[in-house]
Amino acid sequence: MTGDRGRGDGAGESPSGDRIRDEWFPVARAAEVASGSWRRFELLDERYVLAAFDDGRAEAFVDTCPHRGARLSLGTFDGELIQCGYHGWQFDADGGCVRQPAHPDRRPGARACLRRVSTRLGYGFWWVCVGDRPRELPRAPMHAAHPDRTVWLDPVTVRSSGPRIIENFLDLAHFPFVHAGYLGQVPHTEVGRYRVKADDGELRLTDCVFWQPRPGPAASGGGPVRYEYSVSHPYAAVLTKIPDDGAGGFSILIAVSPIDETTCVVWRSTAVADDGADLDAQQAFNDLIFAQDIEVVESQRPRRLPTAPALESHQPADAGSLAYRKWLRDRGIEYGTVTADLDEEDR
Ligand code: FES
Ligand SMILES: [Fe+2]
């Protein structure tokens, strides 16, 4: 498979016109994209199709024919050419039109091409960037080092904004209430001070210690657990559980692909530190924990994350989420956030 190929095509502007279009988002598990197959996905208010060509390239195109706007993926793909189902125009891997059946001898003009966006592989996913200045993938060192010890969870569609989902992932104070018996337990509710640092494009929360009754699938009992969080992408984060007795450490990468500002597909994978750890048990444990989060995250109003502190009440344990909000503003991200007036979608 090929690597990073940035090529801005100006495929429409996001509603907020911010930098979100220059970020990468996962759209498929690499292992599930077979050569010669294609699949639809939606991202940033647009429909796309990811096509895996016989030559090893996986290319993503806006799923709309340049002729009369029919949905391309209603047509056919044979691993070499995409054929629109309406008038049969055919397109190659570069998105160029190579045949218009109504005029077999005519050479299609340059305007007859598909709108192609950038694709790349990383951490076992196909990622797509629809903007013309692609940034970096989120940093996930344990995933990069140990693909052999990584499990991928099924994607989940969540009716909330990307920033609400990431903020929940960074939050400690909800553990005894949403994850009772696993990541927290009353009366162990206190959130101690932790360190918040933002530099070099990365927000880090370190020295996060919380009492947990069952912090992972291999845990035999409760005790204080140490975490670190890293945010180097506005819609992604990495949680790393530091092993206190030399075992049981793992790192979870969450990356959220927005269908629109308040509906997202959540992709997750976990890399474990211990050789020989039970990956199936780790996968089941993380699925269980995330399922507990979904109901409460979908209930939050506004669905978009308020980035102006005056719009909500806060407590000292929220230092990390307040820093995340500032980090989003500093990075120029407004998509999925709200600063003042709420529209119908948020209520
Ligand atoms: S709309 Fe696709 S070929 Fe006419
Ligand atoms: Fe949670």
Tab-separated table of C-alpha atoms and ligand atoms in Angstrom, residues 168-169 171 174-175 178-179 183 289-290 292-293, ligand 2:
chain	number	residue	atom	x	y	z
A	168	ASN	CA	-14.948	12.207	28.325
A	169	PHE	CA	-11.889	10.092	27.548
A	171	ASP	CA	-12.051	12.716	32.498
A	174	HIS	CA	-16.755	10.136	36.386
A	175	PHE	CA	-15.073	6.791	37.062
A	178	VAL	CA	-20.172	5.609	35.225
A	179	HIS	CA	-17.678	2.762	35.684
A	183	LEU	CA	-12.492	2.089	37.088
A	289	ILE	CA	-16.007	0.405	29.587
A	290	PHE	CA	-16.716	2.430	26.451
A	292	GLN	CA	-20.821	2.588	29.740
A	293	ASP	CA	-19.684	6.016	28.546
B	2	FE	FE	-15.549	6.720	30.922
